PDB file of C-alpha atoms in Angstrom:
ATOM      1  CA  UNK A  27      13.744  60.538  -8.418  1.00  0.00           C
ATOM      2  CA  UNK A  28      17.384  60.005  -7.942  1.00  0.00           C
ATOM      3  CA  UNK A  29      19.297  63.375  -7.205  1.00  0.00           C
ATOM      4  CA  UNK A  30      22.713  64.322  -7.275  1.00  0.00           C
ATOM      5  CA  UNK A  31      23.426  67.598  -5.586  1.00  0.00           C
ATOM      6  CA  UNK A  32      26.904  69.058  -5.421  1.00  0.00           C
ATOM      7  CA  UNK A  33      29.181  65.820  -5.274  1.00  0.00           C
ATOM      8  CA  UNK A  34      32.526  66.562  -4.939  1.00  0.00           C
ATOM      9  CA  UNK A  35      35.155  64.058  -4.928  1.00  0.00           C
ATOM     10  CA  UNK A  36      39.174  64.375  -4.607  1.00  0.00           C
ATOM     11  CA  UNK A  37      41.951  61.788  -4.361  1.00  0.00           C
ATOM     12  CA  UNK A  38      44.855  62.660  -2.264  1.00  0.00           C
ATOM     13  CA  UNK A  39      47.755  64.113  -4.630  1.00  0.00           C
ATOM     14  CA  UNK A  40      45.707  64.283  -7.483  1.00  0.00           C
ATOM     15  CA  UNK A  41      42.902  66.577  -7.522  1.00  0.00           C
ATOM     16  CA  UNK A  42      39.536  66.933  -7.818  1.00  0.00           C
ATOM     17  CA  UNK A  43      37.951  63.716  -9.701  1.00  0.00           C
ATOM     18  CA  UNK A  44      34.678  65.358  -9.603  1.00  0.00           C
ATOM     19  CA  UNK A  45      33.350  68.924  -9.256  1.00  0.00           C
ATOM     20  CA  UNK A  46      29.785  70.294  -7.874  1.00  0.00           C
ATOM     21  CA  UNK A  47      28.154  67.515  -9.896  1.00  0.00           C
ATOM     22  CA  UNK A  48      24.279  68.018  -9.711  1.00  0.00           C
ATOM     23  CA  UNK A  49      21.953  65.635 -11.617  1.00  0.00           C
ATOM     24  CA  UNK A  50      18.789  64.417 -11.893  1.00  0.00           C
ATOM     25  CA  UNK A  51      17.503  60.975 -12.625  1.00  0.00           C
ATOM     26  CA  UNK A  52      13.512  60.514 -13.627  1.00  0.00           C
ATOM     27  CA  UNK A  53      11.912  57.234 -13.997  1.00  0.00           C
ATOM     28  CA  UNK A  54      11.922  55.639 -17.150  1.00  0.00           C
ATOM     29  CA  UNK A  55      14.993  57.739 -18.617  1.00  0.00           C
ATOM     30  CA  UNK A  56      17.906  55.875 -20.313  1.00  0.00           C
ATOM     31  CA  UNK A  57      20.435  58.198 -19.769  1.00  0.00           C
ATOM     32  CA  UNK A  58      24.315  57.852 -21.377  1.00  0.00           C
ATOM     33  CA  UNK A  59      26.723  59.014 -18.869  1.00  0.00           C
ATOM     34  CA  UNK A  60      29.632  59.914 -21.723  1.00  0.00           C
ATOM     35  CA  UNK A  61      33.072  61.238 -21.631  1.00  0.00           C
ATOM     36  CA  UNK A  62      36.585  60.324 -22.051  1.00  0.00           C
ATOM     37  CA  UNK A  63      39.027  58.132 -20.218  1.00  0.00           C
ATOM     38  CA  UNK A  64      39.249  59.571 -16.688  1.00  0.00           C
ATOM     39  CA  UNK A  65      36.131  62.136 -17.501  1.00  0.00           C
ATOM     40  CA  UNK A  66      34.564  60.548 -14.041  1.00  0.00           C
ATOM     41  CA  UNK A  67      32.335  58.407 -14.917  1.00  0.00           C
ATOM     42  CA  UNK A  68      33.075  55.384 -13.149  1.00  0.00           C
ATOM     43  CA  UNK A  69      34.127  57.744 -10.150  1.00  0.00           C
ATOM     44  CA  UNK A  70      30.509  59.080 -10.133  1.00  0.00           C
ATOM     45  CA  UNK A  71      28.976  55.540 -10.529  1.00  0.00           C
ATOM     46  CA  UNK A  72      30.835  54.359  -7.412  1.00  0.00           C
ATOM     47  CA  UNK A  73      29.995  57.351  -5.342  1.00  0.00           C
ATOM     48  CA  UNK A  74      26.080  57.472  -6.372  1.00  0.00           C
ATOM     49  CA  UNK A  75      26.424  53.773  -4.755  1.00  0.00           C
ATOM     50  CA  UNK A  76      28.060  54.497  -1.731  1.00  0.00           C
ATOM     51  CA  UNK A  77      31.443  52.729  -2.645  1.00  0.00           C
ATOM     52  CA  UNK A  78      33.671  56.328  -2.295  1.00  0.00           C
ATOM     53  CA  UNK A  79      33.409  59.118   0.312  1.00  0.00           C
ATOM     54  CA  UNK A  80      32.382  61.973  -1.506  1.00  0.00           C
ATOM     55  CA  UNK A  81      31.093  65.731  -0.305  1.00  0.00           C
ATOM     56  CA  UNK A  82      27.369  66.509  -1.433  1.00  0.00           C
ATOM     57  CA  UNK A  83      24.294  64.745  -1.449  1.00  0.00           C
ATOM     58  CA  UNK A  84      22.666  61.623  -3.082  1.00  0.00           C
ATOM     59  CA  UNK A  85      18.520  61.752  -2.302  1.00  0.00           C
ATOM     60  CA  UNK A  86      16.063  58.985  -3.411  1.00  0.00           C
ATOM     61  CA  UNK A  87      13.033  60.412  -3.711  1.00  0.00           C
ATOM     62  CA  UNK A  88      13.436  63.325  -1.897  1.00  0.00           C
ATOM     63  CA  UNK A  89      15.385  61.717   1.279  1.00  0.00           C
ATOM     64  CA  UNK A  90      19.281  60.993   1.613  1.00  0.00           C
ATOM     65  CA  UNK A  91      20.293  57.499   0.237  1.00  0.00           C
ATOM     66  CA  UNK A  92      20.493  54.800   2.982  1.00  0.00           C
ATOM     67  CA  UNK A  93      21.715  51.338   2.953  1.00  0.00           C
ATOM     68  CA  UNK A  94      18.286  50.375   3.204  1.00  0.00           C
ATOM     69  CA  UNK A  95      17.548  51.528   0.138  1.00  0.00           C
ATOM     70  CA  UNK A  96      20.299  49.962  -1.712  1.00  0.00           C
ATOM     71  CA  UNK A  97      18.107  47.148  -3.212  1.00  0.00           C
ATOM     72  CA  UNK A  98      16.311  49.537  -5.615  1.00  0.00           C
ATOM     73  CA  UNK A  99      19.724  50.661  -7.451  1.00  0.00           C
ATOM     74  CA  UNK A 100      21.654  47.994  -9.070  1.00  0.00           C
ATOM     75  CA  UNK A 101      25.371  47.620 -10.378  1.00  0.00           C
ATOM     76  CA  UNK A 102      27.276  46.186 -13.399  1.00  0.00           C
ATOM     77  CA  UNK A 103      30.551  46.916 -13.969  1.00  0.00           C
ATOM     78  CA  UNK A 104      33.157  45.314 -15.950  1.00  0.00           C
ATOM     79  CA  UNK A 105      35.504  45.279 -12.664  1.00  0.00           C
ATOM     80  CA  UNK A 106      33.196  42.332 -11.563  1.00  0.00           C
ATOM     81  CA  UNK A 107      30.982  42.464  -8.531  1.00  0.00           C
ATOM     82  CA  UNK A 108      29.824  38.870  -8.393  1.00  0.00           C
ATOM     83  CA  UNK A 109      31.865  35.770  -6.798  1.00  0.00           C
ATOM     84  CA  UNK A 110      33.956  33.645  -9.617  1.00  0.00           C
ATOM     85  CA  UNK A 111      33.383  30.513  -7.563  1.00  0.00           C
ATOM     86  CA  UNK A 112      30.067  30.613  -7.630  1.00  0.00           C
ATOM     87  CA  UNK A 113      27.607  29.827 -11.316  1.00  0.00           C
ATOM     88  CA  UNK A 114      25.138  32.070 -12.737  1.00  0.00           C
ATOM     89  CA  UNK A 115      22.481  29.525 -10.725  1.00  0.00           C
ATOM     90  CA  UNK A 116      24.159  29.888  -7.711  1.00  0.00           C
ATOM     91  CA  UNK A 117      24.365  33.642  -8.143  1.00  0.00           C
ATOM     92  CA  UNK A 118      20.450  33.984  -9.311  1.00  0.00           C
ATOM     93  CA  UNK A 119      19.655  31.874  -6.387  1.00  0.00           C
ATOM     94  CA  UNK A 120      21.800  34.423  -3.687  1.00  0.00           C
ATOM     95  CA  UNK A 121      19.830  37.390  -5.557  1.00  0.00           C
ATOM     96  CA  UNK A 122      16.360  35.606  -5.130  1.00  0.00           C
ATOM     97  CA  UNK A 123      17.237  35.265  -1.445  1.00  0.00           C
ATOM     98  CA  UNK A 124      18.413  38.739  -0.850  1.00  0.00           C
ATOM     99  CA  UNK A 125      16.197  40.966  -2.943  1.00  0.00           C
ATOM    100  CA  UNK A 126      12.828  40.226  -3.037  1.00  0.00           C
ATOM    101  CA  UNK A 127      11.747  42.045  -6.253  1.00  0.00           C
ATOM    102  CA  UNK A 128      14.447  39.811  -8.144  1.00  0.00           C
ATOM    103  CA  UNK A 129      12.756  38.802 -11.704  1.00  0.00           C
ATOM    104  CA  UNK A 130      13.497  35.300 -12.467  1.00  0.00           C
ATOM    105  CA  UNK A 131      11.752  34.844 -15.554  1.00  0.00           C
ATOM    106  CA  UNK A 132      13.761  37.923 -17.167  1.00  0.00           C
ATOM    107  CA  UNK A 133      16.991  36.297 -15.896  1.00  0.00           C
ATOM    108  CA  UNK A 134      16.273  32.910 -18.019  1.00  0.00           C
ATOM    109  CA  UNK A 135      15.436  34.808 -20.675  1.00  0.00           C
ATOM    110  CA  UNK A 136      18.608  36.719 -20.910  1.00  0.00           C
ATOM    111  CA  UNK A 137      20.554  33.975 -19.926  1.00  0.00           C
ATOM    112  CA  UNK A 138      19.267  32.095 -23.019  1.00  0.00           C
ATOM    113  CA  UNK A 139      19.352  35.030 -25.517  1.00  0.00           C
ATOM    114  CA  UNK A 140      23.212  35.116 -24.589  1.00  0.00           C
ATOM    115  CA  UNK A 141      23.264  31.408 -24.611  1.00  0.00           C
ATOM    116  CA  UNK A 142      25.017  31.435 -21.106  1.00  0.00           C
ATOM    117  CA  UNK A 143      25.956  27.981 -19.185  1.00  0.00           C
ATOM    118  CA  UNK A 144      24.283  28.146 -15.882  1.00  0.00           C
ATOM    119  CA  UNK A 145      26.553  25.533 -14.261  1.00  0.00           C
ATOM    120  CA  UNK A 146      29.699  26.517 -14.954  1.00  0.00           C
ATOM    121  CA  UNK A 147      31.575  29.146 -12.157  1.00  0.00           C
ATOM    122  CA  UNK A 148      31.456  32.408 -13.428  1.00  0.00           C
ATOM    123  CA  UNK A 149      35.504  32.516 -12.894  1.00  0.00           C
ATOM    124  CA  UNK A 150      36.101  30.093 -15.738  1.00  0.00           C
ATOM    125  CA  UNK A 151      33.806  32.122 -18.206  1.00  0.00           C
ATOM    126  CA  UNK A 152      35.346  34.332 -21.069  1.00  0.00           C
ATOM    127  CA  UNK A 153      35.334  37.915 -20.188  1.00  0.00           C
ATOM    128  CA  UNK A 154      32.709  38.546 -22.477  1.00  0.00           C
ATOM    129  CA  UNK A 155      30.329  36.352 -20.852  1.00  0.00           C
ATOM    130  CA  UNK A 156      31.253  37.752 -17.346  1.00  0.00           C
ATOM    131  CA  UNK A 157      30.353  40.824 -18.863  1.00  0.00           C
ATOM    132  CA  UNK A 158      27.137  38.991 -19.898  1.00  0.00           C
ATOM    133  CA  UNK A 159      26.021  37.826 -16.747  1.00  0.00           C
ATOM    134  CA  UNK A 160      26.987  41.141 -14.490  1.00  0.00           C
ATOM    135  CA  UNK A 161      24.558  42.862 -16.771  1.00  0.00           C
ATOM    136  CA  UNK A 162      21.931  40.092 -16.552  1.00  0.00           C
ATOM    137  CA  UNK A 163      21.961  39.952 -12.857  1.00  0.00           C
ATOM    138  CA  UNK A 164      22.067  43.920 -12.174  1.00  0.00           C
ATOM    139  CA  UNK A 165      18.702  43.893 -15.146  1.00  0.00           C
ATOM    140  CA  UNK A 166      17.083  40.694 -12.827  1.00  0.00           C
ATOM    141  CA  UNK A 167      17.638  42.324  -9.536  1.00  0.00           C
ATOM    142  CA  UNK A 168      14.670  44.448  -9.396  1.00  0.00           C
ATOM    143  CA  UNK A 169      15.869  47.728  -9.069  1.00  0.00           C
ATOM    144  CA  UNK A 170      14.558  50.926  -9.943  1.00  0.00           C
ATOM    145  CA  UNK A 171      17.825  52.527 -11.224  1.00  0.00           C
ATOM    146  CA  UNK A 172      20.431  50.351 -12.921  1.00  0.00           C
ATOM    147  CA  UNK A 173      23.508  51.531 -12.985  1.00  0.00           C
ATOM    148  CA  UNK A 174      26.103  50.258 -15.723  1.00  0.00           C
ATOM    149  CA  UNK A 175      29.918  51.180 -16.076  1.00  0.00           C
ATOM    150  CA  UNK A 176      31.294  49.704 -19.432  1.00  0.00           C
ATOM    151  CA  UNK A 177      29.000  46.731 -19.321  1.00  0.00           C
ATOM    152  CA  UNK A 178      29.880  45.975 -22.997  1.00  0.00           C
ATOM    153  CA  UNK A 179      33.550  45.367 -22.761  1.00  0.00           C
ATOM    154  CA  UNK A 180      34.708  42.217 -24.281  1.00  0.00           C
ATOM    155  CA  UNK A 181      31.410  41.881 -26.871  1.00  0.00           C
ATOM    156  CA  UNK A 182      31.597  41.589 -29.904  1.00  0.00           C
ATOM    157  CA  UNK A 183      29.645  44.048 -32.448  1.00  0.00           C
ATOM    158  CA  UNK A 184      26.599  41.635 -33.342  1.00  0.00           C
ATOM    159  CA  UNK A 185      25.870  41.009 -29.416  1.00  0.00           C
ATOM    160  CA  UNK A 186      25.978  44.285 -28.156  1.00  0.00           C
ATOM    161  CA  UNK A 187      23.686  45.127 -31.230  1.00  0.00           C
ATOM    162  CA  UNK A 188      21.627  42.895 -30.192  1.00  0.00           C
ATOM    163  CA  UNK A 189      21.512  43.523 -26.516  1.00  0.00           C
ATOM    164  CA  UNK A 190      21.015  46.729 -27.363  1.00  0.00           C
ATOM    165  CA  UNK A 191      17.667  45.918 -29.115  1.00  0.00           C
ATOM    166  CA  UNK A 192      16.549  43.482 -26.173  1.00  0.00           C
ATOM    167  CA  UNK A 193      17.442  46.244 -23.530  1.00  0.00           C
ATOM    168  CA  UNK A 194      15.242  48.845 -25.063  1.00  0.00           C
ATOM    169  CA  UNK A 195      12.420  46.512 -25.087  1.00  0.00           C
ATOM    170  CA  UNK A 196      12.506  45.125 -22.026  1.00  0.00           C
ATOM    171  CA  UNK A 197      12.995  47.998 -19.520  1.00  0.00           C
ATOM    172  CA  UNK A 198       9.785  49.089 -18.015  1.00  0.00           C
ATOM    173  CA  UNK A 199       8.571  52.581 -17.314  1.00  0.00           C
ATOM    174  CA  UNK A 200       9.549  52.754 -13.559  1.00  0.00           C
ATOM    175  CA  UNK A 201      13.225  51.626 -14.744  1.00  0.00           C
ATOM    176  CA  UNK A 202      15.673  54.242 -15.005  1.00  0.00           C
ATOM    177  CA  UNK A 203      19.070  53.014 -16.681  1.00  0.00           C
ATOM    178  CA  UNK A 204      22.375  55.009 -16.631  1.00  0.00           C
ATOM    179  CA  UNK A 205      24.904  53.619 -18.862  1.00  0.00           C
ATOM    180  CA  UNK A 206      28.187  54.895 -18.679  1.00  0.00           C
ATOM    181  CA  UNK A 207      30.218  54.099 -21.833  1.00  0.00           C
ATOM    182  CA  UNK A 208      32.325  55.262 -24.566  1.00  0.00           C
ATOM    183  CA  UNK A 209      30.613  53.623 -27.752  1.00  0.00           C
ATOM    184  CA  UNK A 210      28.913  56.411 -28.153  1.00  0.00           C
ATOM    185  CA  UNK A 211      27.154  56.238 -31.350  1.00  0.00           C
ATOM    186  CA  UNK A 212      26.323  52.321 -30.701  1.00  0.00           C
ATOM    187  CA  UNK A 213      24.463  53.139 -27.996  1.00  0.00           C
ATOM    188  CA  UNK A 214      23.044  56.571 -29.006  1.00  0.00           C
ATOM    189  CA  UNK A 215      19.431  54.922 -30.663  1.00  0.00           C
ATOM    190  CA  UNK A 216      18.337  53.984 -27.205  1.00  0.00           C
ATOM    191  CA  UNK A 217      19.179  56.695 -25.389  1.00  0.00           C
ATOM    192  CA  UNK A 218      16.389  59.530 -24.116  1.00  0.00           C
ATOM    193  CA  UNK A 219      19.004  62.099 -22.734  1.00  0.00           C
ATOM    194  CA  UNK A 220      22.821  62.124 -22.512  1.00  0.00           C
ATOM    195  CA  UNK A 221      24.909  63.706 -19.808  1.00  0.00           C
ATOM    196  CA  UNK A 222      28.667  65.087 -20.633  1.00  0.00           C
ATOM    197  CA  UNK A 223      31.542  64.957 -18.194  1.00  0.00           C
ATOM    198  CA  UNK A 224      34.672  66.684 -18.925  1.00  0.00           C
ATOM    199  CA  UNK A 225      37.808  66.266 -16.226  1.00  0.00           C
ATOM    200  CA  UNK A 226      34.867  65.930 -13.437  1.00  0.00           C
ATOM    201  CA  UNK A 227      32.219  68.206 -14.369  1.00  0.00           C
ATOM    202  CA  UNK A 228      28.813  68.037 -16.374  1.00  0.00           C
ATOM    203  CA  UNK A 229      29.230  69.710 -19.187  1.00  0.00           C
ATOM    204  CA  UNK A 230      26.420  68.883 -21.157  1.00  0.00           C
ATOM    205  CA  UNK A 231      22.792  67.481 -20.261  1.00  0.00           C
ATOM    206  CA  UNK A 232      20.207  67.459 -23.123  1.00  0.00           C
ATOM    207  CA  UNK A 233      17.369  65.049 -23.598  1.00  0.00           C
ATOM    208  CA  UNK A 234      17.562  63.215 -27.113  1.00  0.00           C
ATOM    209  CA  UNK A 235      14.049  64.424 -28.141  1.00  0.00           C
ATOM    210  CA  UNK A 236      15.082  68.201 -27.720  1.00  0.00           C
ATOM    211  CA  UNK A 237      18.428  67.581 -29.541  1.00  0.00           C
ATOM    212  CA  UNK A 238      16.435  65.745 -32.806  1.00  0.00           C
ATOM    213  CA  UNK A 239      14.258  69.103 -33.119  1.00  0.00           C
ATOM    214  CA  UNK A 240      16.941  71.100 -33.005  1.00  0.00           C
ATOM    215  CA  UNK A 241      18.873  69.036 -35.947  1.00  0.00           C
ATOM    216  CA  UNK A 242      21.288  67.598 -34.095  1.00  0.00           C
ATOM    217  CA  UNK A 243      22.274  63.823 -32.595  1.00  0.00           C
ATOM    218  CA  UNK A 244      24.008  62.604 -29.769  1.00  0.00           C
ATOM    219  CA  UNK A 245      27.098  62.090 -31.657  1.00  0.00           C
ATOM    220  CA  UNK A 246      27.195  65.878 -32.748  1.00  0.00           C
ATOM    221  CA  UNK A 247      26.408  67.011 -29.090  1.00  0.00           C
ATOM    222  CA  UNK A 248      29.286  64.895 -27.596  1.00  0.00           C
ATOM    223  CA  UNK A 249      31.257  66.530 -30.411  1.00  0.00           C
ATOM    224  CA  UNK A 250      30.263  70.332 -29.786  1.00  0.00           C
ATOM    225  CA  UNK A 251      30.461  69.903 -26.022  1.00  0.00           C
ATOM    226  CA  UNK A 252      34.377  68.457 -26.480  1.00  0.00           C
ATOM    227  CA  UNK A 253      34.896  70.834 -28.909  1.00  0.00           C
ATOM    228  CA  UNK A 254      35.923  68.346 -31.144  1.00  0.00           C
ATOM    229  CA  UNK A 255      38.100  69.893 -34.287  1.00  0.00           C
ATOM    230  CA  UNK A 256      37.278  68.313 -37.438  1.00  0.00           C
ATOM    231  CA  UNK A 257      40.325  68.880 -38.974  1.00  0.00           C
ATOM    232  CA  UNK A 258      42.074  67.109 -36.042  1.00  0.00           C
ATOM    233  CA  UNK A 259      43.452  63.837 -38.436  1.00  0.00           C
ATOM    234  CA  UNK A 260      44.362  66.023 -41.293  1.00  0.00           C
ATOM    235  CA  UNK A 261      46.282  68.598 -38.914  1.00  0.00           C
ATOM    236  CA  UNK A 262      47.879  65.726 -37.346  1.00  0.00           C
ATOM    237  CA  UNK A 263      48.941  63.427 -40.933  1.00  0.00           C
ATOM    238  CA  UNK A 264      50.011  66.968 -42.233  1.00  0.00           C
ATOM    239  CA  UNK A 265      52.625  67.274 -39.544  1.00  0.00           C
ATOM    240  CA  UNK A 266      53.303  63.778 -39.753  1.00  0.00           C
ATOM    241  CA  UNK A 267      54.127  64.242 -43.475  1.00  0.00           C
ATOM    242  CA  UNK A 268      56.070  67.417 -43.037  1.00  0.00           C
ATOM    243  CA  UNK A 269      58.612  65.138 -40.416  1.00  0.00           C
ATOM    244  CA  UNK A 270      59.072  62.641 -42.955  1.00  0.00           C
ATOM    245  CA  UNK A 271      60.353  65.028 -45.320  1.00  0.00           C
ATOM    246  CA  UNK A 272      62.541  66.378 -43.309  1.00  0.00           C
ATOM    247  CA  UNK A 273      64.003  63.209 -42.375  1.00  0.00           C
ATOM    248  CA  UNK A 274      64.831  62.755 -46.043  1.00  0.00           C
ATOM    249  CA  UNK A 275      66.415  65.723 -46.329  1.00  0.00           C
TER     250      UNK A 275
END
């Protein structure tokens, strides 16, 4: 169990990026960390990983998360955390040396699925391929908690859809996925839970099964929490039309 207790993070001159965020992640969950740009999703993931100083606590199985536990957490980010001069094969060897639970068969199967070259330096791959390798390494590390920050940027729709299907099939009961993304409609079918951030605060947290019992889905849950106005587009078009008419007068 991974617990976040009262996480608060501020940046000098910018105010609070996270405000009193408390959250518990349980084994086997696929949690969507959802919210608009600037909501604090990336900051929250980096605080969990100890990449940012913060106030509050991160507990792993009831004990403060320490450096010795970092092998139980994996991270995939579109900012990339690999060595660009090394190949995928060299990265796999590095991971195998440093993470005893490295899952080589999963790594090989996913590399084949994406049809990725093992012997080219990662820095020479396309943006989409780089992101795919990043995700593959995170999934193959052997971690209990896999954190992903907008991992599908640069991938075409078909690759993303196929990967969601593979992802939902390969995750095991002890593996927890925390997925930060703005592609709400695409990821909704694989989520077991949705956590919504807005301006650094948790404004919604619901199990997908509970939403379904209420006749809702993840998209409607997000719109409701964000107080989305269904007439937003029509109102904007009306104003634009009025502006054009005034220009013609």
